[in-house]
Tab-separated table of C-alpha atoms and ligand atoms in Angstrom:
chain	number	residue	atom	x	y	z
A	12	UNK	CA	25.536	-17.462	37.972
A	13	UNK	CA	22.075	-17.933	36.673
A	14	UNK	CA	22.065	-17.432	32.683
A	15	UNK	CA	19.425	-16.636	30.414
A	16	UNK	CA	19.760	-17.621	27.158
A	17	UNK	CA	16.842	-16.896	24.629
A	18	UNK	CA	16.520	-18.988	21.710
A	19	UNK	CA	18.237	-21.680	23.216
A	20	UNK	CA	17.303	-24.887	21.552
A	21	UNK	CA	18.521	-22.819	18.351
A	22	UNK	CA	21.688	-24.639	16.943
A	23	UNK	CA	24.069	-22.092	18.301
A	24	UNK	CA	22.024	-21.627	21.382
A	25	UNK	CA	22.014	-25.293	22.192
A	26	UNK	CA	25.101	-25.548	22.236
A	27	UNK	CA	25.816	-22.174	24.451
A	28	UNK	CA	23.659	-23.821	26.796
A	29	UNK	CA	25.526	-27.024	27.086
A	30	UNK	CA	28.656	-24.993	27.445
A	31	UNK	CA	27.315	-23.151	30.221
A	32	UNK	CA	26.374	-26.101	32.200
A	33	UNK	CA	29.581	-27.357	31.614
A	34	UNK	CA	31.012	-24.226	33.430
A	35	UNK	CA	28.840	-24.829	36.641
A	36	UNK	CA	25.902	-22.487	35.691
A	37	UNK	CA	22.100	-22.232	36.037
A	38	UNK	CA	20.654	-22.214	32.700
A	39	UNK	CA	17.154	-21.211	31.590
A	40	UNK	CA	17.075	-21.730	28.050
A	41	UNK	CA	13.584	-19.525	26.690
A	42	UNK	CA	11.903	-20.807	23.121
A	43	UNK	CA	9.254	-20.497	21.130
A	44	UNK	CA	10.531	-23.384	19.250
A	45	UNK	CA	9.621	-21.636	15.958
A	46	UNK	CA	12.821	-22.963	14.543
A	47	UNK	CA	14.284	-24.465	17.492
A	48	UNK	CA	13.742	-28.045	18.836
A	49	UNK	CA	13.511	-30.316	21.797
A	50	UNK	CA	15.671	-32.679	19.984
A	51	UNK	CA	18.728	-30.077	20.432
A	52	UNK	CA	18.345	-29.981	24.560
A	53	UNK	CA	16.986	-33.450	25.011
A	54	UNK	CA	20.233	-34.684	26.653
A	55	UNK	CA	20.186	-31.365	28.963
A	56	UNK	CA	16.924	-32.285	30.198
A	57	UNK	CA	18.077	-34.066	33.362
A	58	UNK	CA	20.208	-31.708	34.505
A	59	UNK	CA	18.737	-30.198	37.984
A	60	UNK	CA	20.496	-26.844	37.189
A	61	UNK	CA	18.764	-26.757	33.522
A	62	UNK	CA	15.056	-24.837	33.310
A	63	UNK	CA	13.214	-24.872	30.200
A	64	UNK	CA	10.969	-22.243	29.406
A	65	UNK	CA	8.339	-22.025	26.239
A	66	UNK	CA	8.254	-18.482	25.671
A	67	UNK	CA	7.962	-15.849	23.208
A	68	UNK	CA	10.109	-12.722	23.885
A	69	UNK	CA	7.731	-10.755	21.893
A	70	UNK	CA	5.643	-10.667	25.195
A	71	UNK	CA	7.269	-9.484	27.924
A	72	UNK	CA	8.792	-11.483	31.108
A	73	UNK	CA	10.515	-11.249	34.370
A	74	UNK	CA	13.173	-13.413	35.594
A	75	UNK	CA	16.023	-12.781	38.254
A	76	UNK	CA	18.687	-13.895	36.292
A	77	UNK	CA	22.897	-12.450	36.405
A	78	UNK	CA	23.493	-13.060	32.318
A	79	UNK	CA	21.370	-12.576	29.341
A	80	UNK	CA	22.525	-13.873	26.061
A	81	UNK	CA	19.739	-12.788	23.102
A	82	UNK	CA	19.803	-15.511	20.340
A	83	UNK	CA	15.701	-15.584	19.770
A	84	UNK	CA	15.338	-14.664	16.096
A	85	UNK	CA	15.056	-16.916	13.140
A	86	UNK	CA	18.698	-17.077	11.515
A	87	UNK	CA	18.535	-18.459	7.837
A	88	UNK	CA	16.757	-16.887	5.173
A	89	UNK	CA	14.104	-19.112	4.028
A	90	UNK	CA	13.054	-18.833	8.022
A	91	UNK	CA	13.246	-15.211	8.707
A	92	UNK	CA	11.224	-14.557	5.559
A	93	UNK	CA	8.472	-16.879	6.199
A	94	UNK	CA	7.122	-14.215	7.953
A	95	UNK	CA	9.130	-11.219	8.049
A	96	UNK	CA	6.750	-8.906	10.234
A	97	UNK	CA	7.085	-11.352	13.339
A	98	UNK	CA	11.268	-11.063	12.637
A	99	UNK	CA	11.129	-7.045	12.904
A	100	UNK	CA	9.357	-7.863	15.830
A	101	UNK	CA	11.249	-10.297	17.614
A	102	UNK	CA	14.469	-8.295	16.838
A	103	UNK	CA	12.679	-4.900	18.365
A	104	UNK	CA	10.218	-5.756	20.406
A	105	UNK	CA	11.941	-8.843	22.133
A	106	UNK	CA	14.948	-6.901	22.650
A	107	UNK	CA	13.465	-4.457	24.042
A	108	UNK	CA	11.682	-7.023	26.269
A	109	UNK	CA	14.933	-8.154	27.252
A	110	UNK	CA	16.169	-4.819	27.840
A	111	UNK	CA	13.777	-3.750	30.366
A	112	UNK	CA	14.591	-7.096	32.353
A	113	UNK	CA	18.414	-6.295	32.164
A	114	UNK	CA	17.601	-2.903	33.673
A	115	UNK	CA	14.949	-3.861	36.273
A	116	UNK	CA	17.049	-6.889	37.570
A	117	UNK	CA	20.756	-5.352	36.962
A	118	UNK	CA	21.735	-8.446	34.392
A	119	UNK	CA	24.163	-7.861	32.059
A	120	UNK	CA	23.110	-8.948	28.369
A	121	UNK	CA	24.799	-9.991	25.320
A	122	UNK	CA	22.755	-9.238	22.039
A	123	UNK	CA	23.628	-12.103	19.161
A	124	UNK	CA	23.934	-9.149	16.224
A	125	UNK	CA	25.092	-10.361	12.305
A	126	UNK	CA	27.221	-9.437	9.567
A	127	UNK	CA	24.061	-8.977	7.855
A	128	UNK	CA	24.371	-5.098	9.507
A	129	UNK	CA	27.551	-4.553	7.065
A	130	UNK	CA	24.420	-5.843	3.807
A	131	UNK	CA	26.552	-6.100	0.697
A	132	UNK	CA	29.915	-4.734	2.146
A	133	UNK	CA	31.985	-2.417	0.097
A	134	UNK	CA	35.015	-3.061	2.800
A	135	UNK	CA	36.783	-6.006	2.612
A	136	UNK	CA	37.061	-7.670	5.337
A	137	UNK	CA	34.953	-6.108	7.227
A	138	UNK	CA	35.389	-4.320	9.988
A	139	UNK	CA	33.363	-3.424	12.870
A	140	UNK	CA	33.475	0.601	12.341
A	141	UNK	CA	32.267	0.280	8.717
A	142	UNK	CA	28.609	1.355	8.883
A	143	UNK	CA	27.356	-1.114	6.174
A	144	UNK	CA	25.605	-1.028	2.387
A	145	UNK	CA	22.178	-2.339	3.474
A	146	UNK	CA	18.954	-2.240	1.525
A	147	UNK	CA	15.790	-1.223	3.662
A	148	UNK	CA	13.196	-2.539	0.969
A	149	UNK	CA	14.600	-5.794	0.129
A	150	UNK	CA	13.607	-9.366	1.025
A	151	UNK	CA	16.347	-9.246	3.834
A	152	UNK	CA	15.541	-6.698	5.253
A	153	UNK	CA	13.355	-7.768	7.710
A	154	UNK	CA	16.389	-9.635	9.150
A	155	UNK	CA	19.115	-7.386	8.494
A	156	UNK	CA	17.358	-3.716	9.364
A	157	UNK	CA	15.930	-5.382	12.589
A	158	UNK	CA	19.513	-6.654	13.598
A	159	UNK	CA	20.475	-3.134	12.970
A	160	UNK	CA	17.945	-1.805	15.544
A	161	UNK	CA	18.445	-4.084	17.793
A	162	UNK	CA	22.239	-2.625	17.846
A	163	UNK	CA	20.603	0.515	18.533
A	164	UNK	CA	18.364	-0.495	21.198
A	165	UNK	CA	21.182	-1.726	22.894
A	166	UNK	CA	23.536	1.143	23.158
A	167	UNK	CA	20.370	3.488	23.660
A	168	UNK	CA	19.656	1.274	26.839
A	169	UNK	CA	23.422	1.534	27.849
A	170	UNK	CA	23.669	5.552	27.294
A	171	UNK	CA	20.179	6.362	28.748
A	172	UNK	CA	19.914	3.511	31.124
A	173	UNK	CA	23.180	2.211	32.434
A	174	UNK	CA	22.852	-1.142	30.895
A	175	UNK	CA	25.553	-3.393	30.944
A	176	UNK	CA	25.673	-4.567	27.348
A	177	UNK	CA	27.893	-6.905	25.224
A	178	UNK	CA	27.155	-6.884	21.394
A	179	UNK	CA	28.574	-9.580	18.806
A	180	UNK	CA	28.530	-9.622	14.854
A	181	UNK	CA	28.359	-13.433	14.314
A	182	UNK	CA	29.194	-14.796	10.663
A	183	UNK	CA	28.223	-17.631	9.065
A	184	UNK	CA	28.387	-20.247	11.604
A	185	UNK	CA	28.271	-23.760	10.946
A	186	UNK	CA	27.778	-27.221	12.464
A	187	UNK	CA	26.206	-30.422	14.345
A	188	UNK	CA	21.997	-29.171	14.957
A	189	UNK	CA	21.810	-27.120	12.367
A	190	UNK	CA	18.359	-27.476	10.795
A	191	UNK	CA	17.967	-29.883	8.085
A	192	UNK	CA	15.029	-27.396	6.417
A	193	UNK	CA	16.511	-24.349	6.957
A	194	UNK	CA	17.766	-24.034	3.321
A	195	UNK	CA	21.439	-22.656	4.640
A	196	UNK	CA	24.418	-23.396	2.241
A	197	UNK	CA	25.963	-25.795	4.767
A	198	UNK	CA	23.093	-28.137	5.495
A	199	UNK	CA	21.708	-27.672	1.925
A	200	UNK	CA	25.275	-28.783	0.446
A	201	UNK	CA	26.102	-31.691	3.381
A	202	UNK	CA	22.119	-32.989	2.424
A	203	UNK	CA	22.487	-32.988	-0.969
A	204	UNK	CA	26.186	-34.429	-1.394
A	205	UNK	CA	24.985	-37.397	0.989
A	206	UNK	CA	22.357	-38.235	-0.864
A	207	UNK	CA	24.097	-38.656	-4.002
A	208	UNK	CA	21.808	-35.228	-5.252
A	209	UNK	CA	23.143	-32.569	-7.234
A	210	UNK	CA	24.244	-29.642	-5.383
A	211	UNK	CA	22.540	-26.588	-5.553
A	212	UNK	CA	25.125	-23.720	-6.212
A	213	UNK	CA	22.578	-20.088	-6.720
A	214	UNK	CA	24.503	-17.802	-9.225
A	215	UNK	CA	27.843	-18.547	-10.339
A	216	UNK	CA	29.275	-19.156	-7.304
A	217	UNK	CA	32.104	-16.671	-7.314
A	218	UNK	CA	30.561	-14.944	-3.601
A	219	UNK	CA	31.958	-15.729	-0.657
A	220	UNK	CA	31.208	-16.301	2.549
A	221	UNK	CA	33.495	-17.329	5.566
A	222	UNK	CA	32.356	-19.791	8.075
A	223	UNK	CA	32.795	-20.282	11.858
A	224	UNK	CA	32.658	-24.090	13.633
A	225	UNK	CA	29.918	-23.226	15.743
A	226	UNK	CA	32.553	-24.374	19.184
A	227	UNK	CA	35.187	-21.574	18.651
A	228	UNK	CA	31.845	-19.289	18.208
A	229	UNK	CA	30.745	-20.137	21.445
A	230	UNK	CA	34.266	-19.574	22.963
A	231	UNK	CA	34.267	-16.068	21.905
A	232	UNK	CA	30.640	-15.214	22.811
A	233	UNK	CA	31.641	-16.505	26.594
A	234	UNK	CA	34.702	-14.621	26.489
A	235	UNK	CA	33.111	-11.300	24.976
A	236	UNK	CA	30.039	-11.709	27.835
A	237	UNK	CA	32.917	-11.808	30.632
A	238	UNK	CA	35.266	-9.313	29.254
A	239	UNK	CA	35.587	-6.512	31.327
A	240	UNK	CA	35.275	-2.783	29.963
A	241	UNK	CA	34.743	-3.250	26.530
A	242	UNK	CA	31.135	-3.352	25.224
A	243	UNK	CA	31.676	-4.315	21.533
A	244	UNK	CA	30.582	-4.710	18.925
A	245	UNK	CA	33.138	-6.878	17.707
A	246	UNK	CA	33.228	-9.476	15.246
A	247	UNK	CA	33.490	-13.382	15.679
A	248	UNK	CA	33.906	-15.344	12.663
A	249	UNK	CA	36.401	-17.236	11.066
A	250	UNK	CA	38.150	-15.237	8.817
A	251	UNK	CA	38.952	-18.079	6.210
A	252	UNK	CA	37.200	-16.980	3.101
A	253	UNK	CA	35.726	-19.432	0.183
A	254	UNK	CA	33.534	-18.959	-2.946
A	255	UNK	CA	30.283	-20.931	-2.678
A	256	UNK	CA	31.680	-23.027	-5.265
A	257	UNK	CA	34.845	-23.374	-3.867
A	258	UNK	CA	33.057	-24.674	-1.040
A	259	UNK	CA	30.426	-26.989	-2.881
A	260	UNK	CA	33.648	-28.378	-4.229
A	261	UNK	CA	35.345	-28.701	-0.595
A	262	UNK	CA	32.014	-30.816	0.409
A	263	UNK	CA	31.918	-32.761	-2.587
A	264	UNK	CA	35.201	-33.894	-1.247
A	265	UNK	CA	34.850	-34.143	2.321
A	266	UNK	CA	31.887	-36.495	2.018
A	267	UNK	CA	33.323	-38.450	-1.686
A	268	UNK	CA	30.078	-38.065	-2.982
A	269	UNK	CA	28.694	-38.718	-6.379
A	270	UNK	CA	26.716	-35.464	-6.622
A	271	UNK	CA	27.231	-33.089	-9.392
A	272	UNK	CA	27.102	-29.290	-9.285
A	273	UNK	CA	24.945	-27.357	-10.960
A	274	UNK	CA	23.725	-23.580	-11.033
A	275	UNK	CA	20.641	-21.503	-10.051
A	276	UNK	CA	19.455	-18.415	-9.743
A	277	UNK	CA	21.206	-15.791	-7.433
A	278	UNK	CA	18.213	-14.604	-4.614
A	279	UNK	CA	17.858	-10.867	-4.127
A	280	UNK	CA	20.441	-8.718	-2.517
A	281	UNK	CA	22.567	-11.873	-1.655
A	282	UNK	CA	25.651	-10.486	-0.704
A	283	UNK	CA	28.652	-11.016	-2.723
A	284	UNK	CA	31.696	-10.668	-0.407
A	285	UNK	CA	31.522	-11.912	3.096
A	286	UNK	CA	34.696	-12.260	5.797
A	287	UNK	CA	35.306	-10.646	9.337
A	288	UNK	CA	38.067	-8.926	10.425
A	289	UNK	CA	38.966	-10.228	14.124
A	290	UNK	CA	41.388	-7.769	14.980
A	291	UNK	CA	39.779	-6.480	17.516
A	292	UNK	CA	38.354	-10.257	19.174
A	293	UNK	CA	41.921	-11.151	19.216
A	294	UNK	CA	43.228	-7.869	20.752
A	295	UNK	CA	40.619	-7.487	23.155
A	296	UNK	CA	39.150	-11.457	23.630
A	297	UNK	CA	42.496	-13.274	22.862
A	298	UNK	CA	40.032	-15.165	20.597
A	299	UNK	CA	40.788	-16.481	16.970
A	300	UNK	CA	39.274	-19.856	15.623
A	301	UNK	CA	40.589	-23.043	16.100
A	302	UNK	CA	38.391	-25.300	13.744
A	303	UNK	CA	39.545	-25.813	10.266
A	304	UNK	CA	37.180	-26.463	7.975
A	305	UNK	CA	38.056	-29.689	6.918
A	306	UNK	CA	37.331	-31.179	10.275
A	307	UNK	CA	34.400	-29.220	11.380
A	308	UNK	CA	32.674	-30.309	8.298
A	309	UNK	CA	33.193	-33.449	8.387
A	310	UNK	CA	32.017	-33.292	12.337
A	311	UNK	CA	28.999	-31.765	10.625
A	312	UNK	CA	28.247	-34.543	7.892
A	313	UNK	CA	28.988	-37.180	10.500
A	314	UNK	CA	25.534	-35.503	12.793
A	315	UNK	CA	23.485	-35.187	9.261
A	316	UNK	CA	24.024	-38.987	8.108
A	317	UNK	CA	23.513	-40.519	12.108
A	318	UNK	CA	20.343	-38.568	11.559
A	319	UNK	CA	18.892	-39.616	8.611
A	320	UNK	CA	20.028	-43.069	9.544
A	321	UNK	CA	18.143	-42.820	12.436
A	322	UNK	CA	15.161	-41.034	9.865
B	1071	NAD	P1	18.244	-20.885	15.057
B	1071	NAD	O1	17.093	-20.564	14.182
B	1071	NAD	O2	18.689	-22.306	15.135
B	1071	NAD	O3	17.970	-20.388	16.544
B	1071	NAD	C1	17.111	-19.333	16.876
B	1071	NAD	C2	16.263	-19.782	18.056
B	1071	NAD	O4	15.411	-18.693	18.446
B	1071	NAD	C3	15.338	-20.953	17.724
B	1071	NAD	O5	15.418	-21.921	18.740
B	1071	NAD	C4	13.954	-20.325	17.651
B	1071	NAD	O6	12.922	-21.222	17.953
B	1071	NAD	C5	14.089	-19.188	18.652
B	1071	NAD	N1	13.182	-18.074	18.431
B	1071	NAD	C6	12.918	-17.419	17.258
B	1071	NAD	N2	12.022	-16.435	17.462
B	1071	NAD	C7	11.726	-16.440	18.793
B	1071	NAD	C8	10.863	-15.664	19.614
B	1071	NAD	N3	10.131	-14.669	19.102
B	1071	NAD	N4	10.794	-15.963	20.938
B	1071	NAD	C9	11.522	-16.977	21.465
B	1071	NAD	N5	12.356	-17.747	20.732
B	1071	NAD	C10	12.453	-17.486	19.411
B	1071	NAD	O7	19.434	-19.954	14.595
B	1071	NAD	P2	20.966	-19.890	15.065
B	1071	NAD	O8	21.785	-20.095	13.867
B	1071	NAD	O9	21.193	-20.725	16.263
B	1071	NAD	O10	21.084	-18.333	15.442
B	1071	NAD	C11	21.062	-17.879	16.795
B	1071	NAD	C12	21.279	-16.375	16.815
B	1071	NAD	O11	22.543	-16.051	16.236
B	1071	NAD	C13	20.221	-15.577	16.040
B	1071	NAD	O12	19.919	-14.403	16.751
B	1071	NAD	C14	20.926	-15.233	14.744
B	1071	NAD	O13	20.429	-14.045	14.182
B	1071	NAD	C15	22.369	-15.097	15.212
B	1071	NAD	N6	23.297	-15.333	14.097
B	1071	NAD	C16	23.501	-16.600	13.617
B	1071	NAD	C17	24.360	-16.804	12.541
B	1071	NAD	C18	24.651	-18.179	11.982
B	1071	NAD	O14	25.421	-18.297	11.028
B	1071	NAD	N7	24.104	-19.247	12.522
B	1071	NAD	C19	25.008	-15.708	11.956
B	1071	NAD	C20	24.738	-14.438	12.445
B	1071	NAD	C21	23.904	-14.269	13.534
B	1072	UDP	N1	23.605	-20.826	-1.380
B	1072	UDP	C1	23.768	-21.650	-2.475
B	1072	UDP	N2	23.048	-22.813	-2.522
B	1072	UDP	C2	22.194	-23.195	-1.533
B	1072	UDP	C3	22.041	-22.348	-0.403
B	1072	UDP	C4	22.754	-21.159	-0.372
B	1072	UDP	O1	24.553	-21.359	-3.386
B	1072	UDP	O2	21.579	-24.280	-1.654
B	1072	UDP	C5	24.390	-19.575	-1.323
B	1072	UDP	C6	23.584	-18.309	-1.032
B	1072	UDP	O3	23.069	-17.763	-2.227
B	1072	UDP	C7	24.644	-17.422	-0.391
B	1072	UDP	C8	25.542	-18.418	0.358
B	1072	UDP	O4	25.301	-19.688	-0.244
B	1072	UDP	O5	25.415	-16.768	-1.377
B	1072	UDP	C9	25.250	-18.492	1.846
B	1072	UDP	O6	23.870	-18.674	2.013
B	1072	UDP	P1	23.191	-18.906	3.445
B	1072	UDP	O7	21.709	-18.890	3.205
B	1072	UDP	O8	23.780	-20.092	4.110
B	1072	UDP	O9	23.633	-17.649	4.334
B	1072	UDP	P2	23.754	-16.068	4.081
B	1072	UDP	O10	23.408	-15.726	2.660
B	1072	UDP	O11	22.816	-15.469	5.057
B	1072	UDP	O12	25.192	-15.803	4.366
C-alpha cells in the first residue's frame, strides 16, 4: 500500500514510518518539522520506497495514497502552548485537510487522538465511553479541546461522508527520539538524572501517569488501522500506573545517578490521575503491551547519553 503518515519525523511518527517500511510499504512521511526532525528519518532516507514531504497540513493537499495515519500536532505541553492558536488549527483545520483527501481519494485514515479528551478524569481507569472532565479556558486547552474536535470531525466525516475512519486515544508514550527540549517528564527526568542534576518533580508528586514504550504503541496503531469493522476509539496505553515520584525514583535507579529530587510548582489543570483501560484493544486488537518499564527506559537513557556524547 502507499501510506501517509503526517507528522512523521515526530518521535512516534518516526518510528511508524520505519515500521511501515519494514512491512513492504510506500511511505510518504509529511512535516513541517515544527517539532519534528531530519535527524529522526535520516537512516530512512535511502530507501527508494520512502518520500519526504515538507508540508503543513494546515494548507490543504492532494495525494493518492491507500492509508492515512494523522500524527501532525505538537504533543508535549511546553510545545503545543508555544503557540496555541496554530495547535487549534492544526488539530481542525489539518484534519479536516486530511479528511477531504480521505474522501476524494477513498483512503482510509487513522486520527492519533489523546487521553487528554478524558482532562482530569473522574473514572479510574479510564475508559473509552467516559466523556471526560475537560476545561475549555485553560492553558491545555488548546491541545486537549482541539483533540476533542478532531474526534468529532472524524465521525462527522464517517456519518455524513462514508469515511473509513480509525480513531486511537494514545497515553503517555515514551522512548528513543523523543525531544530533548520538549520539557516531557521522561526526557526531562532521563536529562537531568544523567547529568548528575536534580530532578525536577512539579507538585508533590502523588499524580500519576502510565506510560507506553513507544514499539508496543506502534503495534497497536497498525493493528487498529487494519482491523476490520470496528472504528474505535479505543485506547492504547500501558496500563501500568506510577506517581511522578514513584517514577523520578524508578529513573534515579535505572540510570544510578547522583541526582537528588526536589519539588516545584504543579502547572495548571495538570491532571492528577492518568491510566487506560485496554479492554477493549485486547478484545478487539489482541493488543496489550509488552515493554516493561524497566527495559524500555533504560533503551531510552541508552539513545539520550549516545546523544549527548555525540553533542
Ligand atoms: P512530536 O511532536 O514528536 O510529533 C509531531 C510531529 O508533527 C512533529 O514531527 C511535528 O513537526 C509535526 N507537526 C506539527 N504540526 C504540524 C503541522 N501543522 N503540519 C505538519 N506537521 C506538523 O509528538 P509525538 O509524541 O510523536 O506525537 C505524535 C502524535 O501522537 C500527536 O498527534 C500527539 O498528539 C499524539 N499523542 C502523543 C502522545 C505521546 O505521549 N507521545 C500521547 C497522546 C497523543
Ligand atoms: N512533570 C514533572 N516534572 C517535569 C516534567 C513533568 O513532575 O520535569 C510532571 C507533570 O506535571 C505531569 C507529569 O509529569 O504531572 C507528566 O507530564 P508530561 O508533560 O510528560 O505529560 P502530560 O502532563 O501531558 O501527561
Amino acid at each position: 500500500m502507499r501510506i501517509l503518515v503526517t507528522g512523521g519525523a515526530g518521535f512516534i511518527g518516526s518510528h511508524l514510518c520505519e515500521r511501515l517500511l519494514g512491512q513492504g510499504h510506500d511511505v510518504i512521511c509529511l512535516d513541517n518539522f515544527f517539532t519534528g526532525s531530519k535527524d529522526n528519518i535520516i537512516h530512512l532516507m535511502d530507501n527508494h520506497r520512502f518520500e519526504l514531504i515538507r508540508h503543513d497540513i494546515v494548507e490543504p493537499i492532494l495525494l493518492e495514497v491507500d492509508r492515512i495515519y494523522n500524527l501532525a500536532c505538537p504533543a508535549s505541553p511546553v510545545h503545543y502552548q508555544y503557540n496555541p492558536v496554530k495547535t487549534v488549527k492544526t488539530s481542525v483545520m489539518g484534519t479536516i485537510n486530511m479528511l477531504g483527501m480521505a474522501k476524494r481519494v477513498r483512503a482510509r485514515i487513522l486520527q492519533a487522538s489523546t487521553s487528554e479528551v478524558y482532562g482530569d478524569p473522574q473514572i479510574h481507569p479510564q475508559t473509552e465511553d467516559y466523556w471526560g472532565n475537560v476545561n475549555p479556558i485553560g492553558i491545555r486547552s488548546c491541545y486537549d479541546e482541539g483533540k476533542r474536535v478532531a474526534e468529532t470531525l472524524m465521525m462527522d466525516y464517517h456519518r455524513q461522508n462514508g469515511v473509513d475512519i480509525r480513531i486511537i486515544r494514545i497515553f503517555n508514550t515514551y522512548g528513543p527520539r523523543m525531544a530533548e527540549n520538549d520539557g516531557r517528564v521522561v526526557s526531562n527526568f532521563i536529562l537531568q538524572a544523567l547529568g548528575n542534576h536534580d530532578i525536577t518533580v512539579y507538585g508533590n508528586g502523588s499524580q500519576t501517569r502510565s506510560f507506553c514504550y513507544v514499539d508496543d504503541l506502534v503495534e497497536g496503531m497498525i493493528r487498529m488501522m487494519e482491523c476490520e469493522g470496528f472504528i474505535g476509539p479505543v485506547n492504547l496505553g500501558n496500563p501500568v500506573e506510577n506517581t511522578i515520584l514513584e517514577f523520578a525514583e524508578k529513573i534515579i535507579t535505572i540510570t544510578g545517578s547522583r541526582s537528588k529530587i526536589i519539588f516545584k510548582p504543579l502547572p495548571q489543570d495538570d491532571p492528577k490521575q492518568r491510566q487506560p483501560n485496554i479492554s477493549l484493544a485486547t478484545d478487539k486488537l489482541g493488543w496489550k503491551p509488552l515493554v516493561d518499564l524497566e527495559t524500555g527506559l533504560g533503551r531510552t537513557a541508552d539513545y539520550f547519553a549516545a546523544r549527548s556524547g555525540k553533542g
